[in-house]
Short mmCIF file of C-alpha atoms in Angstrom, two decimals:
data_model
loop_
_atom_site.label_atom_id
_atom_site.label_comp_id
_atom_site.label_asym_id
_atom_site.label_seq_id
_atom_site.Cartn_x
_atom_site.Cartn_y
_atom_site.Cartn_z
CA UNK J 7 -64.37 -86.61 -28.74
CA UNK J 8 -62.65 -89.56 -30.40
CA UNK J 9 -60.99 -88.46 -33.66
CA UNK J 10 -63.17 -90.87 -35.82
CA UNK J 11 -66.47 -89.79 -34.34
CA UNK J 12 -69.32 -89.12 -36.53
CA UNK J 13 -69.56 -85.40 -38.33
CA UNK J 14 -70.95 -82.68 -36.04
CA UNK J 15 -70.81 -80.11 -38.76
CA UNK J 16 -69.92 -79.58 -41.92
CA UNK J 17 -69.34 -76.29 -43.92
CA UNK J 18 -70.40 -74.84 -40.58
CA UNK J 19 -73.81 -76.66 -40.75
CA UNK J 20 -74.51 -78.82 -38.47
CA UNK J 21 -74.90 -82.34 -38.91
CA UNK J 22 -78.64 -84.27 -39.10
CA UNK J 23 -79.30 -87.34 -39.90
CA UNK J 24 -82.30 -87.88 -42.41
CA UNK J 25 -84.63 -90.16 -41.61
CA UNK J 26 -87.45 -91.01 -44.23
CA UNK J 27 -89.99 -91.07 -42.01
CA UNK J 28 -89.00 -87.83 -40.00
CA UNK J 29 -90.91 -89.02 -36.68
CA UNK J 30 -92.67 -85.69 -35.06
CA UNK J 31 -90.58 -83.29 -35.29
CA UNK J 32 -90.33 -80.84 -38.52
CA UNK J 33 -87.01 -80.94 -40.99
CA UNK J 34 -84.51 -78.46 -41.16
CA UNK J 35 -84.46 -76.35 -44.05
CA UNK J 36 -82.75 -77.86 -46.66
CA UNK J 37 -79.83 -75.35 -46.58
CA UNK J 38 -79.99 -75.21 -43.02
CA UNK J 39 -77.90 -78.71 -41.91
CA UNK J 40 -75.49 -81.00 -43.44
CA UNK J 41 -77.64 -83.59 -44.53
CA UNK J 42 -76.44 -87.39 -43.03
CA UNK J 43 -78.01 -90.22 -45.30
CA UNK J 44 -76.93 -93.83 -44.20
CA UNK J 45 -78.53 -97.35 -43.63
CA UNK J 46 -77.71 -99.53 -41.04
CA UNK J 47 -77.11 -103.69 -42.44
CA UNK J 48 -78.75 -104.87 -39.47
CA UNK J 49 -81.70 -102.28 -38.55
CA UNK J 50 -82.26 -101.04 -42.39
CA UNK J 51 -81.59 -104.65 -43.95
CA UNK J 52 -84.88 -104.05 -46.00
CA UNK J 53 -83.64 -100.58 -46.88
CA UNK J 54 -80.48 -99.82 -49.50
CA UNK J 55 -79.02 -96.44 -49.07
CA UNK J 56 -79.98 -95.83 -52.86
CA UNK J 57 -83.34 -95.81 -51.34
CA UNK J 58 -82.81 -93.90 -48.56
CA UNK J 59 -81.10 -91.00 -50.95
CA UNK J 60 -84.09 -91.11 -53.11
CA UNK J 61 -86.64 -90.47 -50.30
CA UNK J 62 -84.61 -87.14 -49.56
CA UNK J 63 -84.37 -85.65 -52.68
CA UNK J 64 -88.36 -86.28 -52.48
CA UNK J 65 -88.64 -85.12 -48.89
CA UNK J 66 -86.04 -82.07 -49.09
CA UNK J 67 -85.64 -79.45 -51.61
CA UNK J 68 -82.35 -80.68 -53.28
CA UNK J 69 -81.57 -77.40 -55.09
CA UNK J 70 -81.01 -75.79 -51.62
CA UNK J 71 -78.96 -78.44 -50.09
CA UNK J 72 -75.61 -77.34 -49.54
CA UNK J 73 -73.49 -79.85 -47.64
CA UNK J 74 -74.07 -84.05 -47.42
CA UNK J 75 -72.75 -85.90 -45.72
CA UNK J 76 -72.24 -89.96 -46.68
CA UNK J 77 -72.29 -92.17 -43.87
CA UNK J 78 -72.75 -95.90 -44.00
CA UNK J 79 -74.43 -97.41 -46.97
CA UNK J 80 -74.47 -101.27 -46.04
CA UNK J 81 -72.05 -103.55 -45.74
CA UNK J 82 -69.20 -100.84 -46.47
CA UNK J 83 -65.98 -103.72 -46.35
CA UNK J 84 -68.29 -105.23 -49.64
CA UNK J 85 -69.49 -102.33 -51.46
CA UNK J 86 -66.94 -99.69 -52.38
CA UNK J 87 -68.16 -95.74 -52.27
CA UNK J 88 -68.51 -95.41 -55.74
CA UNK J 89 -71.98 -96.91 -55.44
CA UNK J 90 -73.25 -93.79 -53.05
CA UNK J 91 -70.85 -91.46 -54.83
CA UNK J 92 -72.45 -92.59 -58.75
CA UNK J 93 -76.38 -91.83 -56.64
CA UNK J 94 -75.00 -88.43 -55.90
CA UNK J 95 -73.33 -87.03 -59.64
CA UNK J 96 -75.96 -88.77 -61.13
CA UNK J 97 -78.35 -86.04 -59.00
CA UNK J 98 -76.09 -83.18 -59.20
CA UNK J 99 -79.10 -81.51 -62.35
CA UNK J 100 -80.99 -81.30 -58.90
CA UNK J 101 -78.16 -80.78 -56.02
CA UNK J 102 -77.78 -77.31 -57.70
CA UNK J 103 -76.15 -75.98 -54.44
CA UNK J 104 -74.03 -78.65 -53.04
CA UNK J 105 -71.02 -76.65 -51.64
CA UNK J 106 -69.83 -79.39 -49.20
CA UNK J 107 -69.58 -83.43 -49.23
CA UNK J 108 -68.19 -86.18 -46.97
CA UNK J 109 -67.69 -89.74 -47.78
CA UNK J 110 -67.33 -92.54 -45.46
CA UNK J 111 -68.61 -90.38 -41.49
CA UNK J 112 -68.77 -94.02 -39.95
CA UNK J 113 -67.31 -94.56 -36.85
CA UNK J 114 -65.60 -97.41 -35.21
CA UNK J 115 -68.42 -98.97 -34.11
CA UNK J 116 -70.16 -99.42 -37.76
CA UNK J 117 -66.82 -100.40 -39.41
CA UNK J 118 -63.04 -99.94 -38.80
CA UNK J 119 -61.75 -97.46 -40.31
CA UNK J 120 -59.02 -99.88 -42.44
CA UNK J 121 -63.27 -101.52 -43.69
CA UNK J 122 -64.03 -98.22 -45.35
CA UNK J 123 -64.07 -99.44 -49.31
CA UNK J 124 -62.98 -96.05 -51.06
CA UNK J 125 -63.01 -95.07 -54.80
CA UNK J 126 -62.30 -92.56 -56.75
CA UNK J 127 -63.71 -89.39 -54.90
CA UNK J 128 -62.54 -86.86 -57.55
CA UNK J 129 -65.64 -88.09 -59.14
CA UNK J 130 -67.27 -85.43 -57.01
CA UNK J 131 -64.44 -82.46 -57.76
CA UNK J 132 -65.34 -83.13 -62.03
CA UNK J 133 -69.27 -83.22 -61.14
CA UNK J 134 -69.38 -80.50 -58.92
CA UNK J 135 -67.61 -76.82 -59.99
CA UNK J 136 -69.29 -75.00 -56.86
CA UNK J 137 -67.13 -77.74 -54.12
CA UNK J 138 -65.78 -75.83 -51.45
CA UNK J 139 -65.07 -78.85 -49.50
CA UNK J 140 -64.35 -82.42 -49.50
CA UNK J 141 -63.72 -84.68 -46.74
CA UNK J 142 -63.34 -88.69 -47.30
CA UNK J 143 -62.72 -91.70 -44.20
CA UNK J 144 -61.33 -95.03 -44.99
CA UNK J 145 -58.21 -95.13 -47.58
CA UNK J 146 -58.91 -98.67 -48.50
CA UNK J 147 -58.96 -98.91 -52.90
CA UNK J 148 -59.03 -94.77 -52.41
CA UNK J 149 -57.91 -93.09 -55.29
CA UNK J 150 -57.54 -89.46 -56.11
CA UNK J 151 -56.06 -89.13 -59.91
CA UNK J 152 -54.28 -85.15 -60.13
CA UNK J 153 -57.49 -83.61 -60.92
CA UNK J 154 -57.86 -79.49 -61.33
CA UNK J 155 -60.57 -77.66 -59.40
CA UNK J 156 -61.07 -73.76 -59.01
CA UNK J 157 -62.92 -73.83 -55.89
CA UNK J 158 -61.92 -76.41 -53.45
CA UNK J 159 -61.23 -74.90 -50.50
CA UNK J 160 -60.72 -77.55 -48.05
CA UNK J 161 -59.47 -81.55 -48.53
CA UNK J 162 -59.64 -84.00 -45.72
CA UNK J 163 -58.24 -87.60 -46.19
CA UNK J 164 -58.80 -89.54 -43.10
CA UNK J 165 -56.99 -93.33 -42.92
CA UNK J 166 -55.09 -95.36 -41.31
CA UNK J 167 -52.84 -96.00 -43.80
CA UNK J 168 -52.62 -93.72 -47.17
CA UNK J 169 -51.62 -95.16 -49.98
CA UNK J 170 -48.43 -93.52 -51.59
CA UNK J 171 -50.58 -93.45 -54.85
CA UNK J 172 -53.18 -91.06 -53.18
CA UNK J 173 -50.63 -88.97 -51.68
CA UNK J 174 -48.89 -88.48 -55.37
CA UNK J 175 -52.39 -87.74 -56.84
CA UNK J 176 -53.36 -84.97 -54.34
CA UNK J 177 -49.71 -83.35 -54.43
CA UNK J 178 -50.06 -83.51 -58.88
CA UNK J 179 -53.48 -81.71 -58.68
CA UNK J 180 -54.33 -77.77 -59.57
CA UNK J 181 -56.23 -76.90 -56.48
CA UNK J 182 -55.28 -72.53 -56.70
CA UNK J 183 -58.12 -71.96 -53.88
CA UNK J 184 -56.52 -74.99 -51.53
CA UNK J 185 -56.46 -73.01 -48.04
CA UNK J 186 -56.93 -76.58 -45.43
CA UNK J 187 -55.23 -79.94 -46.43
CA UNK J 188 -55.24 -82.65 -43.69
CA UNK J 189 -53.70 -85.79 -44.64
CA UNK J 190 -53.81 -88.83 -41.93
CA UNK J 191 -51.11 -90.61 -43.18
CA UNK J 192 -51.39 -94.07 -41.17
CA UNK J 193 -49.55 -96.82 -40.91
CA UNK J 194 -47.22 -99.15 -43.45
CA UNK J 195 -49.38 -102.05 -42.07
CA UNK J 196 -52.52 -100.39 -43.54
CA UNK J 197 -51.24 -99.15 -46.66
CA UNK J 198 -49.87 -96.14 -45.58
CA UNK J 199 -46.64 -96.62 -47.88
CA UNK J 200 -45.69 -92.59 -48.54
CA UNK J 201 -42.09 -91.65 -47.01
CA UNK J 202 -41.31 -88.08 -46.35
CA UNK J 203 -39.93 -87.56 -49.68
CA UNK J 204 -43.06 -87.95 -51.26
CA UNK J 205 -44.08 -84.90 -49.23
CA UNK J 206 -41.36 -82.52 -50.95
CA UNK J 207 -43.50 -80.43 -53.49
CA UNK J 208 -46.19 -79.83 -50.73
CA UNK J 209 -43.39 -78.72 -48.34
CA UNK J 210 -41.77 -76.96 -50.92
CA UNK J 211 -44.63 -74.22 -51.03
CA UNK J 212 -44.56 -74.53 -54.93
CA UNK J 213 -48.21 -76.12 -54.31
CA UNK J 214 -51.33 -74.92 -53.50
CA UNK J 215 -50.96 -71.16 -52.79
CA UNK J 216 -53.64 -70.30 -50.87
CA UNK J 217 -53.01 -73.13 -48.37
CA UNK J 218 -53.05 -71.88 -44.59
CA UNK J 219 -53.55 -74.74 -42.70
CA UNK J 220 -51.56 -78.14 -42.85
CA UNK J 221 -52.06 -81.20 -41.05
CA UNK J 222 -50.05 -84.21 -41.78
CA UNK J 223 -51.22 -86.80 -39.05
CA UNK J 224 -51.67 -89.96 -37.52
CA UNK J 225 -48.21 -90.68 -38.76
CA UNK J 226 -45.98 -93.55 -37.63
CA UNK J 227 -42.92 -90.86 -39.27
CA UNK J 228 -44.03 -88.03 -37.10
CA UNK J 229 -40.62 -87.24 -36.08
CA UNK J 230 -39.35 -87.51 -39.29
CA UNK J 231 -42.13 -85.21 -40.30
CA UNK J 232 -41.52 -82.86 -38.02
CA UNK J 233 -37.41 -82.91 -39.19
CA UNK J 234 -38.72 -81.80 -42.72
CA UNK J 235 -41.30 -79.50 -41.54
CA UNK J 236 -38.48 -77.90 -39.52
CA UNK J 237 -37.00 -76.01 -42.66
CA UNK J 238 -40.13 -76.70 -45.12
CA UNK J 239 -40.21 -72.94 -47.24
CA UNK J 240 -44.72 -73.80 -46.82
CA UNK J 241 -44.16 -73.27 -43.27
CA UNK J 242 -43.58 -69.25 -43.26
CA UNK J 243 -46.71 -68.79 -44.54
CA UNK J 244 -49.41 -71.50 -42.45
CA UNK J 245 -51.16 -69.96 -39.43
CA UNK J 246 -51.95 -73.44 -38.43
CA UNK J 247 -49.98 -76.62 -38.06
CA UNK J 248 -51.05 -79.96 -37.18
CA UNK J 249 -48.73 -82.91 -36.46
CA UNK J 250 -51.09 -84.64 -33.67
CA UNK J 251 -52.32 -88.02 -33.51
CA UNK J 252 -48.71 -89.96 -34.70
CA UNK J 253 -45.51 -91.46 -33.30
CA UNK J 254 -44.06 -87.56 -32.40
CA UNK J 255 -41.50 -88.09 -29.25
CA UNK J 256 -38.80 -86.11 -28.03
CA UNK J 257 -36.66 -86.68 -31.17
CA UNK J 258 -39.05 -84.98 -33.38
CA UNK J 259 -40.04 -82.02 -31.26
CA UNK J 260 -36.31 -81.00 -30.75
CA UNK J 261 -35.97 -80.88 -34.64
CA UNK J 262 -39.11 -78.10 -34.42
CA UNK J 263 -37.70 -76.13 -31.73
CA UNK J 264 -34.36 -75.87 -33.27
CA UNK J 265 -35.85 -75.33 -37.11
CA UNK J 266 -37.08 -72.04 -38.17
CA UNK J 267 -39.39 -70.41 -35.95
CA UNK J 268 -42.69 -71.09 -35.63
CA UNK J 269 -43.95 -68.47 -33.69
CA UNK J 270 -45.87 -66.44 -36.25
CA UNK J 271 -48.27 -69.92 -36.44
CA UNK J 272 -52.13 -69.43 -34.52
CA UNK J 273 -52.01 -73.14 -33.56
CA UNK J 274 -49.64 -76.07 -33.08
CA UNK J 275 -51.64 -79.23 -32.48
CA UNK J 276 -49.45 -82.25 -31.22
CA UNK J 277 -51.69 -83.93 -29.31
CA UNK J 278 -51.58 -87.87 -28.96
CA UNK J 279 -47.84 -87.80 -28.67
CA UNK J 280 -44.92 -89.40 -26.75
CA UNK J 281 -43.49 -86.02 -25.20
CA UNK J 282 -41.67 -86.29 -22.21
CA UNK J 283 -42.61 -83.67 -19.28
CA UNK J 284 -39.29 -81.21 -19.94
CA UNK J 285 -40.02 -81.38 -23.69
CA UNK J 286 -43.15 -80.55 -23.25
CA UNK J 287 -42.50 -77.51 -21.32
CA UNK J 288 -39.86 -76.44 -24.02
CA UNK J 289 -42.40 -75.96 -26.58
CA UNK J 290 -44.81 -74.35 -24.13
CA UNK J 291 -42.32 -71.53 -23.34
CA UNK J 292 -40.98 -71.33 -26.82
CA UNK J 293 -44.31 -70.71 -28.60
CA UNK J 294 -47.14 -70.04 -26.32
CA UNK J 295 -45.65 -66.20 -24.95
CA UNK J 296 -45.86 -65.23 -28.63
CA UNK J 297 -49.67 -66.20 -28.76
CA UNK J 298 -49.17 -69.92 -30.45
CA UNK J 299 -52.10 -72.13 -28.79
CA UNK J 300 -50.21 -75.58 -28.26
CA UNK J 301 -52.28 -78.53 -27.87
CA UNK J 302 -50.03 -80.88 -25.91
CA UNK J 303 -52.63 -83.10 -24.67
CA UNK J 304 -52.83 -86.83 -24.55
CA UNK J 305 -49.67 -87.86 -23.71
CA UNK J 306 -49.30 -91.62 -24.61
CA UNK J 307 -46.87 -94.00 -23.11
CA UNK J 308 -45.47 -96.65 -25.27
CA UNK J 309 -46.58 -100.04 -25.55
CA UNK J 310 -44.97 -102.94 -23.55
CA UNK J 311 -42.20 -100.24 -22.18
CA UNK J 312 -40.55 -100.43 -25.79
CA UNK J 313 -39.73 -96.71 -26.01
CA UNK J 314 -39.67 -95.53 -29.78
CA UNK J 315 -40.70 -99.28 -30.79
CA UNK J 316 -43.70 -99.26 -28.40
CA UNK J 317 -45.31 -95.67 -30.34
CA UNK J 318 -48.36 -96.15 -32.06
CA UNK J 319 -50.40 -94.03 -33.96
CA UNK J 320 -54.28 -92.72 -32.53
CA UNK J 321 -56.10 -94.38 -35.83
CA UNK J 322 -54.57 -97.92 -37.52
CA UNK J 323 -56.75 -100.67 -37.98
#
């Protein structure tokens, strides 16, 4: 599965597309699925998404939805997300339940990833106290001002590039109940202009104590990533760690090996990396004897035989 596929689940539910005219087949219950509501430009072009959104709150029970998911809603490179995203807290008197939302589940196909027009999605953290989770694609005009929220659970920001700005904002918030953060930090190229510095107060631990699981991915600084992850005070307490889809060679996985130990962790995902064979065993035999599950697959070879110059991240463009 490509890492910018659509949604198969959310909050556990699994993903279904609404259609408003459902075909044969019954609906879900409205709690039962995370609810998919886009339009496509070219087979919807007499349908807007706004729409489309209003023939589900008519067709399913929106007090017992619980997770939505926003996929494409037009032309996405010339209307920015806060047009879905002002449809859905205007509705929140009636999405009474909404525990989960996504913004942005298109794929390549429908528009590159770098297309995605963003906003500001902690529109949805102020309009909705019950959010457990929050996942977002595209990091084009994103922004995420610090915001406080009791009950997030779980951020995703998904990009090939994120801007330094975003990175700042997230870092500044009060999230007390943050246990998952995954952060695909991209590309300079795209915007992704945060250095490993402005990573300090996550790494520090002083944020977000609840937070388990880390990813900080799709990095063209993976190995210096990994260097500051290698005596980062968070690290003691994650049970999983995810550094996959970057630049990570040999370079960076030495600094983990050699940095404090990781072998209290569930999971160390590195795949999409630029490993050589003998490195790759190293971190097999360190880790996985303690119980670690390593993901080590998808070993990529540079581009144009240009060793470190050649890496290249799995998501860009």
């Amino acid at each position: 599965m490509s890492d910018v596929d659509h949604l198969h689940e959310l909050l556990g539910l699994p993903a279904v597309d609404f259609r408003h005219d459902p075909g044969d087949g019954p609906r879900p219950a409205a709690g039962a699925a995370a609810w998919r509501i886009s339009v496509d430009p070219y087979e919807d072009e007499d349908r807007t998404w706004e729409q489309e959104f209003a023939s589900f709150l008519e067709a399913v029970d929106p007090a017992g939805v619980r997770a939505l998911i926003i996929g494409q809603w037009g032309e996405s490179y010339e209307e920015k997300s806060s047009y879905p995203i002002g449809l859905v807290t205007a509705a929140a008197d009636r999405l009474t339940s909404l525990e989960a939302v996504f913004v942005g589940d298109l794929t390549m196909e429908e528009a590159e990833i770098s297309w995605i027009e963003q906003s500001d999605v902690t529109a949805l953290l102020t309009t909705f106290p019950a959010l457990v989770e929050l996942g977002v694609r595209g990091g084009s005009h994103l922004a995420f001002p610090p915001t406080r929220h009791e009950r997030l659970r779980s951020l995703t920001i998904q990009t090939g590039g994120l801007p330094v700005a975003v990175v700042r904002g997230v870092l500044d918030s009060e999230l007390p109940a943050l246990e998952r953060l995954d952060l695909w930090l991209g590309v300079s190229a795209y915007e992704g202009d945060a250095d490993v510095a402005d990573l300090a107060p996550l790494l520090s631990g002083t944020r977000f104590p609840a937070l388990h699981h880390l990813g900080l991915r799709n990095s063209e600084l993976q190995n210096e990533i990994a260097a500051a992850i290698a005596s980062a005070p968070l690290v003691a307490r994650l049970r999983t760690l995810d550094l996959s889809c970057g630049t990570l060679g040999d370079e960076g996985a030495a600094a983990l090996l050699e940095g404090q130990p990781l072998t209290h962790l569930e999971v160390l995902d590195l795949h999409h990396h630029f490993l050589t064979e003998p490195v790759e065993r190293r971190i097999a035999e360190s880790l996985e004897p303690h119980g670690v599950r390593v993901d080590l697959s998808d070993r990529c070879e540079p581009w144009g035989g240009r060793g470190a110059e050649g890496r290249y991240t799995s998501v860009s463009e």
